[in-house]
């Protein structure tokens, strides 16, 4: 007569039996998470085919945890149907209290994550990103306006310009960047000359390696390498510094004291980078040419005077100026995007990291877009 | 067994550089009690708790939790121990990339029985039970920690700490940052859970109301050592810091409130 389900061992077990038209479910042993995990599938299949009262007997329980209590509550719910009560008997006081506690929390399981139609999710994401992008662009333009306004304001009242932070930032973003900018530009010059020489030698046009080197380094490579290094070095630093201040509520404290965070935090950084970038770009140009020159000398046997003569013929002064003119503009963009990201930090330390990354990616992106616009513009002006 | 303390700390010495935080500190925590750990700022309350749970290596002394050494090199023993305690950090310390339900499932997955045995559905059900048990609405299960208020994050952290039905619950300033009503409700929640789940609770707190409401004994960190006693015993203690702490205006207010029974009444009112 005993309909046996569930296995009996020293940990948790359960048996379903019939006694006088009554379904009896006995639980015994140690009903902890482990036992529940093992018997979960069997318990889930528990159904009641016919009528008759039902009883759950837990007098043989040795140990019960919340997982076990949940399993028992679920069994009670499974046996219950309209017009039939399930009585739970044999509970020790501690177990009864625990079951009562869990029963009060009984709830439909929740998936934990929200599932939705993937196409809709995709569309929603595209739309959301688009709106976010437009909003950010709007905010960035607003921030640009605020910054320009503050710059003009400060220029009109030069006594308000704080020299100490300006000099300190100049040191950090300018002077301290010199070694890395110089080294990378030198290496890029080496690579350019090396690759150029390799190709041009086939046409016997070795000497034009100098032209290639001069035009590309002076017009584009020097300033772009500088901008990318500065964005990674200083743009991220600006975002992280200001972002941390935002998290510490230093920015709020400034506002309550009547200090303008744009004037105090943004202005010195922007001015420092605008001043430092042309100097760094000039240094990068020189180092790039030097690197290329070394390769020309070693590989193509182009002497120094030959190199200089060729260089003079290859580029006009304008080629040099085109690179340098872009420098303060790129510096302004990098500083602006970095500071904007820093001030957009809200609340958590996590957002500092996210916005720092974003500042770097965004400033490099904008720098390259603006560079492309410059190229079109200069070719239109036939410079 | 009842005489064997669940946590036994002997001669603990903690040092941060030249600064000596604990010097020969002893502490016994009995099974099934709620012990409050108080002390001035910078006396190393949280450090003591971190040391007991093995996050901080002391310069000297021995620690036994449930008879085992949380700092032992035996990784299996430490893992077994980790499954037998739950820790609630100050702001919940929920994993920010996971939803609340997933946060609660993490310890179940990590320390529960073999994964093959436990179906994902069961894990989610158990997580839902824990989430409801700490008084969160079920909708909170699918939310990310950043979408929750401070009080809800604490509750979610408590649900995660309780996921494995631990024997010991460590709470680091559970009511800090909560409004008085929220703090009182949280106190009561801990008290209820402690009774129904048979927990031993160690809580670092500054909240005198909490101490009065749910703590059986209070451990005071003074002079780099610990003085343990019930509220009544500590009230009679002549030590200047202890007396200033319990007889200060805040201490008195909390006692008056507790004695008048206003405390319990207020709780019922707010809970209702």
PDB file of C-alpha atoms in Angstrom, chain B residues 48-170:
ATOM      1  CA  UNK B  48      38.042  43.668  14.666  1.00  0.00           C
ATOM      2  CA  UNK B  49      35.088  42.352  12.726  1.00  0.00           C
ATOM      3  CA  UNK B  50      37.157  42.093   9.552  1.00  0.00           C
ATOM      4  CA  UNK B  51      39.843  40.266  11.493  1.00  0.00           C
ATOM      5  CA  UNK B  52      37.365  37.753  12.867  1.00  0.00           C
ATOM      6  CA  UNK B  53      36.044  36.984   9.390  1.00  0.00           C
ATOM      7  CA  UNK B  54      39.550  36.588   8.025  1.00  0.00           C
ATOM      8  CA  UNK B  55      39.815  39.704   5.865  1.00  0.00           C
ATOM      9  CA  UNK B  56      42.625  41.105   7.940  1.00  0.00           C
ATOM     10  CA  UNK B  57      45.618  39.290   9.353  1.00  0.00           C
ATOM     11  CA  UNK B  58      46.362  40.243  12.945  1.00  0.00           C
ATOM     12  CA  UNK B  59      49.882  40.749  14.283  1.00  0.00           C
ATOM     13  CA  UNK B  60      49.254  38.262  17.046  1.00  0.00           C
ATOM     14  CA  UNK B  61      46.697  36.228  18.942  1.00  0.00           C
ATOM     15  CA  UNK B  62      44.342  33.431  18.021  1.00  0.00           C
ATOM     16  CA  UNK B  63      40.836  33.443  16.622  1.00  0.00           C
ATOM     17  CA  UNK B  64      38.477  30.494  16.575  1.00  0.00           C
ATOM     18  CA  UNK B  65      35.116  30.733  14.864  1.00  0.00           C
ATOM     19  CA  UNK B  66      32.915  27.649  15.310  1.00  0.00           C
ATOM     20  CA  UNK B  67      36.075  25.874  16.408  1.00  0.00           C
ATOM     21  CA  UNK B  68      38.014  26.701  13.252  1.00  0.00           C
ATOM     22  CA  UNK B  69      40.685  29.209  12.416  1.00  0.00           C
ATOM     23  CA  UNK B  70      39.457  31.657   9.761  1.00  0.00           C
ATOM     24  CA  UNK B  71      43.065  32.490   8.886  1.00  0.00           C
ATOM     25  CA  UNK B  72      44.249  28.932   8.505  1.00  0.00           C
ATOM     26  CA  UNK B  73      46.035  27.842   5.365  1.00  0.00           C
ATOM     27  CA  UNK B  74      43.582  24.991   4.949  1.00  0.00           C
ATOM     28  CA  UNK B  75      41.441  26.433   2.165  1.00  0.00           C
ATOM     29  CA  UNK B  76      38.781  23.762   2.453  1.00  0.00           C
ATOM     30  CA  UNK B  77      38.296  24.535   6.151  1.00  0.00           C
ATOM     31  CA  UNK B  78      38.020  28.254   5.458  1.00  0.00           C
ATOM     32  CA  UNK B  79      35.482  27.609   2.719  1.00  0.00           C
ATOM     33  CA  UNK B  80      33.424  25.433   5.073  1.00  0.00           C
ATOM     34  CA  UNK B  81      33.551  28.234   7.588  1.00  0.00           C
ATOM     35  CA  UNK B  82      32.533  30.830   5.019  1.00  0.00           C
ATOM     36  CA  UNK B  83      29.395  28.844   4.327  1.00  0.00           C
ATOM     37  CA  UNK B  84      28.490  28.992   8.004  1.00  0.00           C
ATOM     38  CA  UNK B  85      28.557  32.771   8.436  1.00  0.00           C
ATOM     39  CA  UNK B  86      26.939  35.676   6.680  1.00  0.00           C
ATOM     40  CA  UNK B  87      28.307  39.187   6.526  1.00  0.00           C
ATOM     41  CA  UNK B  88      26.423  42.415   5.928  1.00  0.00           C
ATOM     42  CA  UNK B  89      28.774  45.241   5.013  1.00  0.00           C
ATOM     43  CA  UNK B  90      28.012  48.845   5.687  1.00  0.00           C
ATOM     44  CA  UNK B  91      26.308  49.793   2.474  1.00  0.00           C
ATOM     45  CA  UNK B  92      25.240  46.291   1.544  1.00  0.00           C
ATOM     46  CA  UNK B  93      28.266  45.748  -0.731  1.00  0.00           C
ATOM     47  CA  UNK B  94      26.036  44.184  -3.348  1.00  0.00           C
ATOM     48  CA  UNK B  95      27.643  43.164  -6.608  1.00  0.00           C
ATOM     49  CA  UNK B  96      26.630  46.044  -8.818  1.00  0.00           C
ATOM     50  CA  UNK B  97      26.540  44.078 -12.059  1.00  0.00           C
ATOM     51  CA  UNK B  98      23.999  41.570 -10.720  1.00  0.00           C
ATOM     52  CA  UNK B  99      20.348  41.955  -9.839  1.00  0.00           C
ATOM     53  CA  UNK B 100      19.260  41.541  -6.246  1.00  0.00           C
ATOM     54  CA  UNK B 101      18.048  37.979  -6.912  1.00  0.00           C
ATOM     55  CA  UNK B 102      21.343  37.072  -8.555  1.00  0.00           C
ATOM     56  CA  UNK B 103      23.212  38.592  -5.633  1.00  0.00           C
ATOM     57  CA  UNK B 104      21.335  36.286  -3.268  1.00  0.00           C
ATOM     58  CA  UNK B 105      21.988  33.302  -5.516  1.00  0.00           C
ATOM     59  CA  UNK B 106      25.768  33.871  -5.563  1.00  0.00           C
ATOM     60  CA  UNK B 107      26.446  32.272  -2.142  1.00  0.00           C
ATOM     61  CA  UNK B 108      23.958  29.473  -2.874  1.00  0.00           C
ATOM     62  CA  UNK B 109      25.815  28.657  -6.039  1.00  0.00           C
ATOM     63  CA  UNK B 110      29.240  29.045  -4.504  1.00  0.00           C
ATOM     64  CA  UNK B 111      28.721  27.136  -1.282  1.00  0.00           C
ATOM     65  CA  UNK B 112      25.557  25.185  -1.895  1.00  0.00           C
ATOM     66  CA  UNK B 113      25.533  21.498  -2.798  1.00  0.00           C
ATOM     67  CA  UNK B 114      26.651  20.356  -6.228  1.00  0.00           C
ATOM     68  CA  UNK B 115      25.217  22.502  -8.920  1.00  0.00           C
ATOM     69  CA  UNK B 116      23.767  19.578 -10.855  1.00  0.00           C
ATOM     70  CA  UNK B 117      21.479  18.842  -7.966  1.00  0.00           C
ATOM     71  CA  UNK B 118      20.000  22.274  -7.659  1.00  0.00           C
ATOM     72  CA  UNK B 119      17.888  23.496 -10.508  1.00  0.00           C
ATOM     73  CA  UNK B 120      18.008  27.180 -11.451  1.00  0.00           C
ATOM     74  CA  UNK B 121      14.296  27.388 -10.725  1.00  0.00           C
ATOM     75  CA  UNK B 122      14.829  26.234  -7.144  1.00  0.00           C
ATOM     76  CA  UNK B 123      17.634  28.764  -6.689  1.00  0.00           C
ATOM     77  CA  UNK B 124      15.348  31.528  -7.857  1.00  0.00           C
ATOM     78  CA  UNK B 125      12.582  30.343  -5.549  1.00  0.00           C
ATOM     79  CA  UNK B 126      14.921  30.288  -2.592  1.00  0.00           C
ATOM     80  CA  UNK B 127      16.244  33.717  -3.485  1.00  0.00           C
ATOM     81  CA  UNK B 128      12.670  34.994  -3.632  1.00  0.00           C
ATOM     82  CA  UNK B 129      11.973  33.567  -0.183  1.00  0.00           C
ATOM     83  CA  UNK B 130      15.025  35.297   1.278  1.00  0.00           C
ATOM     84  CA  UNK B 131      14.176  38.549  -0.429  1.00  0.00           C
ATOM     85  CA  UNK B 132      10.673  38.492   1.011  1.00  0.00           C
ATOM     86  CA  UNK B 133      12.036  37.405   4.380  1.00  0.00           C
ATOM     87  CA  UNK B 134      14.045  40.602   4.766  1.00  0.00           C
ATOM     88  CA  UNK B 135      10.960  42.592   3.919  1.00  0.00           C
ATOM     89  CA  UNK B 136      11.704  43.601   0.357  1.00  0.00           C
ATOM     90  CA  UNK B 137       8.932  43.613  -2.221  1.00  0.00           C
ATOM     91  CA  UNK B 138       9.346  40.909  -4.833  1.00  0.00           C
ATOM     92  CA  UNK B 139       9.727  43.522  -7.565  1.00  0.00           C
ATOM     93  CA  UNK B 140      13.085  44.365  -6.014  1.00  0.00           C
ATOM     94  CA  UNK B 141      14.432  40.966  -7.068  1.00  0.00           C
ATOM     95  CA  UNK B 142      14.902  42.043 -10.659  1.00  0.00           C
ATOM     96  CA  UNK B 143      16.405  45.408  -9.809  1.00  0.00           C
ATOM     97  CA  UNK B 144      20.051  46.337  -9.834  1.00  0.00           C
ATOM     98  CA  UNK B 145      21.640  47.708  -6.656  1.00  0.00           C
ATOM     99  CA  UNK B 146      21.931  51.183  -8.172  1.00  0.00           C
ATOM    100  CA  UNK B 147      18.160  51.287  -8.533  1.00  0.00           C
ATOM    101  CA  UNK B 148      17.582  50.732  -4.814  1.00  0.00           C
ATOM    102  CA  UNK B 149      17.530  53.162  -1.910  1.00  0.00           C
ATOM    103  CA  UNK B 150      20.114  52.848   0.868  1.00  0.00           C
ATOM    104  CA  UNK B 151      17.691  51.043   3.174  1.00  0.00           C
ATOM    105  CA  UNK B 152      16.688  48.588   0.471  1.00  0.00           C
ATOM    106  CA  UNK B 153      20.328  47.912  -0.360  1.00  0.00           C
ATOM    107  CA  UNK B 154      20.917  47.004   3.269  1.00  0.00           C
ATOM    108  CA  UNK B 155      17.988  44.626   3.224  1.00  0.00           C
ATOM    109  CA  UNK B 156      19.213  43.083  -0.009  1.00  0.00           C
ATOM    110  CA  UNK B 157      22.659  42.712   1.552  1.00  0.00           C
ATOM    111  CA  UNK B 158      21.017  41.021   4.517  1.00  0.00           C
ATOM    112  CA  UNK B 159      19.183  38.648   2.190  1.00  0.00           C
ATOM    113  CA  UNK B 160      22.511  37.712   0.635  1.00  0.00           C
ATOM    114  CA  UNK B 161      24.097  37.268   4.058  1.00  0.00           C
ATOM    115  CA  UNK B 162      21.236  34.967   5.050  1.00  0.00           C
ATOM    116  CA  UNK B 163      21.237  33.009   1.793  1.00  0.00           C
ATOM    117  CA  UNK B 164      22.960  29.955   3.252  1.00  0.00           C
ATOM    118  CA  UNK B 165      21.141  29.962   6.605  1.00  0.00           C
ATOM    119  CA  UNK B 166      24.336  30.915   8.431  1.00  0.00           C
ATOM    120  CA  UNK B 167      24.939  30.201  12.083  1.00  0.00           C
ATOM    121  CA  UNK B 168      26.632  33.528  12.663  1.00  0.00           C
ATOM    122  CA  UNK B 169      25.599  36.839  11.193  1.00  0.00           C
ATOM    123  CA  UNK B 170      28.082  39.722  11.169  1.00  0.00           C
TER     124      UNK B 170
END
